[in-house]
Short mmCIF file of C-alpha atoms in Angstrom, two decimals:
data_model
loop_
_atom_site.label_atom_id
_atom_site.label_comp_id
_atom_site.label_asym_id
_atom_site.label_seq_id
_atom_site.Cartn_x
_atom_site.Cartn_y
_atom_site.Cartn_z
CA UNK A 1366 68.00 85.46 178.48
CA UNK A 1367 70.56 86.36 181.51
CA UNK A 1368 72.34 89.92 181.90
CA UNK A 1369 74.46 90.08 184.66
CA UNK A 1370 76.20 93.26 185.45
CA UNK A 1371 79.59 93.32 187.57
CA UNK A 1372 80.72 96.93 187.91
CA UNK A 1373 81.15 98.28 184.71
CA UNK A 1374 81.56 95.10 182.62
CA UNK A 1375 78.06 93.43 181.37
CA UNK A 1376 78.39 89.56 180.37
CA UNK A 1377 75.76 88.59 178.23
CA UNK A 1378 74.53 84.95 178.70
CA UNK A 1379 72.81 83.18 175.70
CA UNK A 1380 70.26 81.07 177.46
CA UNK A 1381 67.38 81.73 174.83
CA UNK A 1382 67.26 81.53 171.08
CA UNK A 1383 67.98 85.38 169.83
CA UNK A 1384 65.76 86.90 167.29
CA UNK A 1385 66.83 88.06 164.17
CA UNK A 1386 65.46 89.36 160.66
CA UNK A 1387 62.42 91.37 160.47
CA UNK A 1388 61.57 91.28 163.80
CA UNK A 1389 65.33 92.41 165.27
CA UNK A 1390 65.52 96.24 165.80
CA UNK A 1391 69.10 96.17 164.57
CA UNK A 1392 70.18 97.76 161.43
CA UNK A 1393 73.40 96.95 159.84
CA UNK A 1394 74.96 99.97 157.60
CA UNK A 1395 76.21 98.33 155.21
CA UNK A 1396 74.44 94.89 155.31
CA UNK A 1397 76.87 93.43 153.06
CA UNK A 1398 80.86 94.24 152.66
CA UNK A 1399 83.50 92.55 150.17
CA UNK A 1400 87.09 93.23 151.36
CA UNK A 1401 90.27 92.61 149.89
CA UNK A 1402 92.81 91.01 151.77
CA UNK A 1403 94.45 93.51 153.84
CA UNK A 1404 92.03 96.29 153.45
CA UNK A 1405 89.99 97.81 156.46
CA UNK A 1406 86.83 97.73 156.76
CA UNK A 1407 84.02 99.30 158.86
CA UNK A 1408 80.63 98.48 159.48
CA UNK A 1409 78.03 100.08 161.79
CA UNK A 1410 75.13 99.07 163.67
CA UNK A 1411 72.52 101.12 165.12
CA UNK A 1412 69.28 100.16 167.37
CA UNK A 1413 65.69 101.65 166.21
CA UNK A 1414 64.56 101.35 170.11
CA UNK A 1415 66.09 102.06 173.24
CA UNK A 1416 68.75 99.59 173.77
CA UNK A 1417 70.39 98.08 177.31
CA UNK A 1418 73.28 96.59 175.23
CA UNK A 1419 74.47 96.60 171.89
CA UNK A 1420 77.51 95.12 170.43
CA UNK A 1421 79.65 93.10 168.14
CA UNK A 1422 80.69 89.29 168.01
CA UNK A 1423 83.71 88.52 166.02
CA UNK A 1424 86.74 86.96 166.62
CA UNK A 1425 88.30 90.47 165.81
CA UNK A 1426 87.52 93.80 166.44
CA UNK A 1427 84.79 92.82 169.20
CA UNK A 1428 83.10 95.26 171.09
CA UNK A 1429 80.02 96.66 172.73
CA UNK A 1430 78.60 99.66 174.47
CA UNK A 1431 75.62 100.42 176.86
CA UNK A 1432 72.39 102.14 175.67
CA UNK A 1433 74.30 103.96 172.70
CA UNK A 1434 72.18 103.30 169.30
CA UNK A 1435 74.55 102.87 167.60
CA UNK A 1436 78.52 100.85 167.74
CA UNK A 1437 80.93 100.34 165.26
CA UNK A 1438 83.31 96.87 164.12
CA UNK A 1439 86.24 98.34 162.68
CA UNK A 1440 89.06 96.25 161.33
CA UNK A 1441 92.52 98.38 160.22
CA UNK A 1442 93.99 95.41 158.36
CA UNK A 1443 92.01 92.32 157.58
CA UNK A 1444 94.66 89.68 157.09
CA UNK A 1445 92.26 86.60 158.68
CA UNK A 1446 89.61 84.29 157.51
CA UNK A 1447 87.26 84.66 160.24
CA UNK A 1448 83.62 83.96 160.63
CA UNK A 1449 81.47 86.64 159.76
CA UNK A 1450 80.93 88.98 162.42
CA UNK A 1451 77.43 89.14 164.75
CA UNK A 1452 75.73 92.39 165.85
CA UNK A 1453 73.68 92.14 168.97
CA UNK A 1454 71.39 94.04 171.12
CA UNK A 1455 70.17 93.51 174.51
CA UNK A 1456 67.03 95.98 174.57
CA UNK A 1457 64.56 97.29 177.86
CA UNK A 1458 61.01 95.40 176.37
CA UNK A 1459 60.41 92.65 174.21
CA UNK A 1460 61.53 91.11 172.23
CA UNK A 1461 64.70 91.56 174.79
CA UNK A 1462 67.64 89.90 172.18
CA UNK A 1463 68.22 90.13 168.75
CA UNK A 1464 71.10 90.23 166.17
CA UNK A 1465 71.97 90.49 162.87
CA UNK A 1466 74.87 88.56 161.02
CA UNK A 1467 77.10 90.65 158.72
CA UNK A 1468 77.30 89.44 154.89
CA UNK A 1469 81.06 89.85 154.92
CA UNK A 1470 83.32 88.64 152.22
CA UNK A 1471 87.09 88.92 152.20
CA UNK A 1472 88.39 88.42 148.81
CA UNK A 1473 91.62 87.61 147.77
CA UNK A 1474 93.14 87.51 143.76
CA UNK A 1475 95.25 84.53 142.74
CA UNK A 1476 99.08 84.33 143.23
CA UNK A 1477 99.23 83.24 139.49
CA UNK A 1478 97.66 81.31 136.95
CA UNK A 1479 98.97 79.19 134.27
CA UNK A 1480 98.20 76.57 131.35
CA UNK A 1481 100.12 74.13 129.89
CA UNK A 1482 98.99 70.68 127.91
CA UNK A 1483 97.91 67.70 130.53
CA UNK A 1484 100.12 64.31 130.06
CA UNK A 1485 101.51 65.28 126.66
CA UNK A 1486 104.71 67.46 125.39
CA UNK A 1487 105.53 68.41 122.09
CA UNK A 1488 103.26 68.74 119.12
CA UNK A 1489 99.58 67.68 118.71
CA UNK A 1490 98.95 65.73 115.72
CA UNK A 1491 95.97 66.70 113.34
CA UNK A 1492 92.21 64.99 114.99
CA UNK A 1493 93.33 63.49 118.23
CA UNK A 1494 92.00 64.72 121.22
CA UNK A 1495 94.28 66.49 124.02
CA UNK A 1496 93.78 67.91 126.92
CA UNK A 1497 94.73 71.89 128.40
CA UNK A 1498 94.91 72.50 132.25
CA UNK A 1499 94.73 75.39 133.27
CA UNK A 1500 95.99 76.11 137.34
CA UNK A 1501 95.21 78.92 139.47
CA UNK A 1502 97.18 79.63 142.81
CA UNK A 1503 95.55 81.07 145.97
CA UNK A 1504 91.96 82.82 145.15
CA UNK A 1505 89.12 83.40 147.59
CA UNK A 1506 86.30 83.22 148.01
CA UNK A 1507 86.25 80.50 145.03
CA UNK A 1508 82.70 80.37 144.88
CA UNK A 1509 82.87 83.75 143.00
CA UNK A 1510 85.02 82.69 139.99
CA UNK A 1511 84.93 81.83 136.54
CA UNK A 1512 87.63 80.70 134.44
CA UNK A 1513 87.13 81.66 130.78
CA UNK A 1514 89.00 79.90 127.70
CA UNK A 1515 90.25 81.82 124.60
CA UNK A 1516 91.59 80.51 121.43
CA UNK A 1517 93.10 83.53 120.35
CA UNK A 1518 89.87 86.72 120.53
CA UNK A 1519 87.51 84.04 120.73
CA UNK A 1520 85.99 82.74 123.81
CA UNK A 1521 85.53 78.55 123.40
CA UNK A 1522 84.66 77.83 127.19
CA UNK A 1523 84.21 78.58 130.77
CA UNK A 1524 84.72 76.48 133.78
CA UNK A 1525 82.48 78.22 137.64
CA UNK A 1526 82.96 77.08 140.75
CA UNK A 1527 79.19 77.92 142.44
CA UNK A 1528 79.07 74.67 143.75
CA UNK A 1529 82.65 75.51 146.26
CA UNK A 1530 81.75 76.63 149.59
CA UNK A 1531 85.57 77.40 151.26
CA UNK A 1532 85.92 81.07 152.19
CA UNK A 1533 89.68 80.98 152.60
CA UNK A 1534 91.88 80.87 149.84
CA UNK A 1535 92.38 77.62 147.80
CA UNK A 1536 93.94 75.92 144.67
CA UNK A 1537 91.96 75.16 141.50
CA UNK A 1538 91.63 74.02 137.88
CA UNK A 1539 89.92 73.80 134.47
CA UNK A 1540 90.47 71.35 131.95
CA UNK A 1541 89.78 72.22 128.02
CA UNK A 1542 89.82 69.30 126.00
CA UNK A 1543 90.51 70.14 122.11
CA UNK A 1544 90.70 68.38 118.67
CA UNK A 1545 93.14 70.34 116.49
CA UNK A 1546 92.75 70.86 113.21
CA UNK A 1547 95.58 72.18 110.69
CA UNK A 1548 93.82 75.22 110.62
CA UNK A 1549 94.44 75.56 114.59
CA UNK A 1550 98.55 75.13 114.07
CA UNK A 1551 100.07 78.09 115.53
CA UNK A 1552 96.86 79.27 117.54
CA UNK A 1553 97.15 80.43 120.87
CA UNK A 1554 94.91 79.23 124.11
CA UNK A 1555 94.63 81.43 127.58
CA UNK A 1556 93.05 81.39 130.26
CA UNK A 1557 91.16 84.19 132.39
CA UNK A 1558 90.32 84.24 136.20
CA UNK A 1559 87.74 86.38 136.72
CA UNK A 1560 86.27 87.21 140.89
CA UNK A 1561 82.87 88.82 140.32
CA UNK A 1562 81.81 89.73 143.80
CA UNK A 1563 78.81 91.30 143.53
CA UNK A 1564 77.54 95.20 142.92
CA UNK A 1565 79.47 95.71 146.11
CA UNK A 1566 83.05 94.54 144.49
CA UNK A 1567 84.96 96.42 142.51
CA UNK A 1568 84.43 97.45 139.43
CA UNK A 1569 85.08 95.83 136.82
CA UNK A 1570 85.76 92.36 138.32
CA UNK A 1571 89.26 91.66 138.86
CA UNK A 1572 90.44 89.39 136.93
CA UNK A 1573 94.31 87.68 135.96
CA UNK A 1574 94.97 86.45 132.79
CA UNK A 1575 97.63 83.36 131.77
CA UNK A 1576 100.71 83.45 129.32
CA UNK A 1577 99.28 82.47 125.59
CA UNK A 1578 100.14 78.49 125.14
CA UNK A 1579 100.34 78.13 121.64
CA UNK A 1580 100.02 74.78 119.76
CA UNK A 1581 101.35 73.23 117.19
CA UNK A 1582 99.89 71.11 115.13
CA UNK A 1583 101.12 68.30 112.96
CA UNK A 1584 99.19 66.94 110.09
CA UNK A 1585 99.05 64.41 107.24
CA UNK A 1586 100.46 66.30 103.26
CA UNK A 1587 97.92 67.58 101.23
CA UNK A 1588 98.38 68.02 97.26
CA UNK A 1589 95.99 69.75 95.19
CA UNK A 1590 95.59 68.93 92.01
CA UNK A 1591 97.56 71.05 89.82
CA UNK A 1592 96.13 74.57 87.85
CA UNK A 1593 97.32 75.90 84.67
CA UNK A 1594 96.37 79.57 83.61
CA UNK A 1595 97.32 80.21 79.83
CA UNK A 1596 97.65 83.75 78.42
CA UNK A 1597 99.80 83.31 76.18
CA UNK A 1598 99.22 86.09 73.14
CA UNK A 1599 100.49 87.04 69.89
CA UNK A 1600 101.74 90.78 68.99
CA UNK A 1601 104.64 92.89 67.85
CA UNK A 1602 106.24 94.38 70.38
CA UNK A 1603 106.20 91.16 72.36
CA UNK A 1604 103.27 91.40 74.86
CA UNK A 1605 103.83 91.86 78.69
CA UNK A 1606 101.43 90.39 80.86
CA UNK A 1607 99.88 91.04 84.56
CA UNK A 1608 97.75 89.13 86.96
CA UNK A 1609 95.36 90.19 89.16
CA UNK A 1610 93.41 88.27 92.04
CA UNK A 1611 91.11 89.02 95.18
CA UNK A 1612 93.74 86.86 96.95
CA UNK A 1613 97.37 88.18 98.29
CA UNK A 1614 98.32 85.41 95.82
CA UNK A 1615 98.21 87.73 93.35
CA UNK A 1616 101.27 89.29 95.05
CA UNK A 1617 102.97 86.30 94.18
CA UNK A 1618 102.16 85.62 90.59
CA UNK A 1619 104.68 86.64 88.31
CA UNK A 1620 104.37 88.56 85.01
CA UNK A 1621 104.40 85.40 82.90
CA UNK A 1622 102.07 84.40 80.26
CA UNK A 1623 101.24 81.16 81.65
CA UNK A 1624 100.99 80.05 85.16
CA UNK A 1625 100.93 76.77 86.68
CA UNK A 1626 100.20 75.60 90.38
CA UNK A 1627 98.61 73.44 92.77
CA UNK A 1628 97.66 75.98 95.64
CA UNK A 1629 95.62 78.80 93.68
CA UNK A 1630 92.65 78.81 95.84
CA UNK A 1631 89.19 79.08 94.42
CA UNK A 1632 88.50 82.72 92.68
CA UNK A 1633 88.81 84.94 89.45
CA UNK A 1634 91.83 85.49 88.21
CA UNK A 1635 92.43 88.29 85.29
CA UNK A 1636 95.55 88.32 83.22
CA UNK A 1637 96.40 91.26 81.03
CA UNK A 1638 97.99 90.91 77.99
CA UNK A 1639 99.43 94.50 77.10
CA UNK A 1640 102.01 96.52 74.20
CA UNK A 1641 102.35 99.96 72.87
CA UNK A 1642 99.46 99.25 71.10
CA UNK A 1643 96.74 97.65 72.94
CA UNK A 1644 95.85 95.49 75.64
CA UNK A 1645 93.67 93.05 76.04
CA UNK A 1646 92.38 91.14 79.30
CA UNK A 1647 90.85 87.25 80.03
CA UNK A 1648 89.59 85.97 82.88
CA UNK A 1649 89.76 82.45 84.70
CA UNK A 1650 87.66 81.70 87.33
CA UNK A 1651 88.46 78.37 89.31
CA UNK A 1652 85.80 76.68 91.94
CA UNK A 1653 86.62 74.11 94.30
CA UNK A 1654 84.97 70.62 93.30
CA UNK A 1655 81.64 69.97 95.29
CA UNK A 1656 82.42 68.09 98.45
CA UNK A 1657 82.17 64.37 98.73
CA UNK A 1658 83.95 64.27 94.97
CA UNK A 1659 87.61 65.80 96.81
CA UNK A 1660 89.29 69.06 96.08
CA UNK A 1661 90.23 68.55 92.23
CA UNK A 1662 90.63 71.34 90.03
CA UNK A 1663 89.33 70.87 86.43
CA UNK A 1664 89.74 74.01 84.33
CA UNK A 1665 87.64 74.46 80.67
CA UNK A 1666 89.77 76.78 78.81
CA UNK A 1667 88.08 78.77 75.91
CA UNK A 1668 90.54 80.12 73.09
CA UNK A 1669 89.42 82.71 70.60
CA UNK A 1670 90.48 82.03 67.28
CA UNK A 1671 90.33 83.73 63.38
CA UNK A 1672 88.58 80.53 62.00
CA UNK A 1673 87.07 78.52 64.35
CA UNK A 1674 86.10 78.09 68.64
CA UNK A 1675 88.89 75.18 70.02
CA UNK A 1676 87.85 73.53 73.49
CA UNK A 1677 91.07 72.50 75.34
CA UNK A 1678 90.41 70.21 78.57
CA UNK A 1679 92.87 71.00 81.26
CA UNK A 1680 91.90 67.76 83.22
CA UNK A 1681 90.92 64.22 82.12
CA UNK A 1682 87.70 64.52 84.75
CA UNK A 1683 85.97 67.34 82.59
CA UNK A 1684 86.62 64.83 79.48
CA UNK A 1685 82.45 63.45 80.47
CA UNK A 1686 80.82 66.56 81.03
CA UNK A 1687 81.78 67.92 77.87
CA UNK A 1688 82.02 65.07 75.74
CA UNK A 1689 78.93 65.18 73.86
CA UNK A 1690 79.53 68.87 73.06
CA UNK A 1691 82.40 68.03 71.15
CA UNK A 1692 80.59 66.29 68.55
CA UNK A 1693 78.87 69.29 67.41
CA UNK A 1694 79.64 71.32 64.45
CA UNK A 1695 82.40 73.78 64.32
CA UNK A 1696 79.53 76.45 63.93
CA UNK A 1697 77.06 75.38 66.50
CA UNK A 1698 79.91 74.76 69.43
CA UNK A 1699 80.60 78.53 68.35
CA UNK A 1700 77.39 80.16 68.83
CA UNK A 1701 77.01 77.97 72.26
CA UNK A 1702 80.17 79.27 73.53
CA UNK A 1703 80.21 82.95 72.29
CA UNK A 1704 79.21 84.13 75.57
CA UNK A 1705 82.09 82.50 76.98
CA UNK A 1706 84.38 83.13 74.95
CA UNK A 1707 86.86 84.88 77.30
CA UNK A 1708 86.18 83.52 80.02
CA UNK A 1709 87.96 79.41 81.74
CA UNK A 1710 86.15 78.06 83.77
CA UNK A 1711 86.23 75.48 86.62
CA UNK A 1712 83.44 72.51 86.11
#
């Protein structure tokens, strides 16, 4: 390598390969830096042996000094996407060159981000496939983000970008592709950007979130097969009755001795029967058919009487379970059904 020396300028003249790594007596303090856009930043760089020359390289904030250990690249305002800067010394003995590259990354958060649905408007129908994009504006370096997908609290995917290599800032997206169900009508999809730069970023990552798209969802009419709940009892005053549920249905049941529908969903369900008197309470527990046989509701409805046990089918489907049961005598159906004898039951 060539130093030539005019006055008190030095110009030094790369005519050798430069050492660097374990060998270079340079020590940068701190090796690596992640700046935001606009921030300053200051690095320092110090020689462990006497040095001739020592300096930085960079296409701002360059400078150098002669035989001080130690020199500074200070940047007030970094607004530019420059190549990382170079720290070099030009020493008295051998190894006579050496420098050390700064780990510098300049970071910058996105302008925005949004989602929307890709080549469709309007509604989704019920088990076609769609597509979400998701857009964000302006972030750098890219090769640091992830983009996470919610449906409402619950993360369903994320999209990185390791593979990206551009340090300045940039436009990307994520797709999402979905099948809604009716279940999903009304649920809400975001999506988060999230820069995780390292121990040496801030903490906790910064991140920018979209507005909540939410999607509707259009499907076929569904009819279950319609319940009846009988509680109908005898007394003087007139009974009054109540129902009572695990479900927020029960909110919605009215004080009526029987009760018909074709949305009760699968459960216990306890009417009360009550006067001045007494009160007396049956259950009725209905359970969703076993799948592959559809959602129909058959109800066995067991009604205590002076004289004798009746068995009342609620649906022409329970008709063969049960049908050999009816045949038996009035005395014999009794003692089979005396543990049941308050309660209806779904088959």
């Amino acid at each position: 390598c060539v130093i030539l020396s005019f006055g008190l300028f030095f110009f030094v003249l790369k005519l050798c390969p430069l050492m660097s790594g374990e060998g270079c007596s340079l020590i940068l303090k701190p090796s690596r830096v992640v700046v935001g856009f606009g921030e300053s930043v200051t690095v320092s760089c110090e020689a462990t042996r006497p040095v001739r020359v020592l300096g930085w390289e960079s296409a701002i904030g360059a400078v150098h000094t002669q035989e001080d250990r130690s020199v500074q690249w200070k940047v007030d305002s970094l607004i530019e996407w420059i190549e990382e800067p170079i720290c070099y010394g030009v020493f008295f003995t051998a190894p006579r060159q050496c420098e050390e590259k700064l780990n510098l990354v300049l970071y910058k958060t996105p302008d925005s981000i949004s989602i929307r649905q890709a080549n469709h408007t309007g509604p989704m129908v019920e088990g076609r496939e769609y597509q979400l994009l998701c857009e964000v504006q302006n972030i750098a370096p890219v090769q640091y983000l992830t983009l996470r997908w919610y449906r409402g609290q619950t993360g369903v995917y994320q999209h990185s970008f390791s593979d990206l290599t551009s340090s300045s800032p940039v436009q990307v997206s994520s797709i999402l592709v979905i099948t809604p169900t009716k279940a999903e009508n009304d649920a809400e999809y975001k999506c988060v950007a999230e820069l995780d730069l390292g121990p040496e970023g801030p903490q906790p990552p910064p991140t920018l979130a979209s507005e909540p798209l939410a999607v509707s969802v259009y499907c076929e009419p569904t009819q279950g097969a319609e319940v009846t709940l009988n509680c109908t009892a005898m007394g003087n005053p007139t009974p009054v009755y109540s129902w009572q549920s695990v479900h927020p249905t029960e909110e919605k049941m009215k004080a009526e001795a029987v009760i018909t529908s074709s949305s009760l969903p699968p459960g216990t369900y306890t009417c009360t029967a009550s006067n001045t008197l007494e009160k007396k309470s049956k259950q009725f527990i209905i359970k969703e058919k076993i799948k592959g046989r559809g959602k129909i509701y058959m109800l066995l409805q067991l009604l205590k009487c002076p004289k004798l046990r009746i068995l009342t089918l609620k649906s022409p489907f329970a008709f063969a379970q049960v049908f050999e049961a009816c045949y038996l005598p009035t005395d014999q159906l009794a003692r089979c059904l005396t543990h049941r004898e308050n309660s209806s039951e779904l088959i």
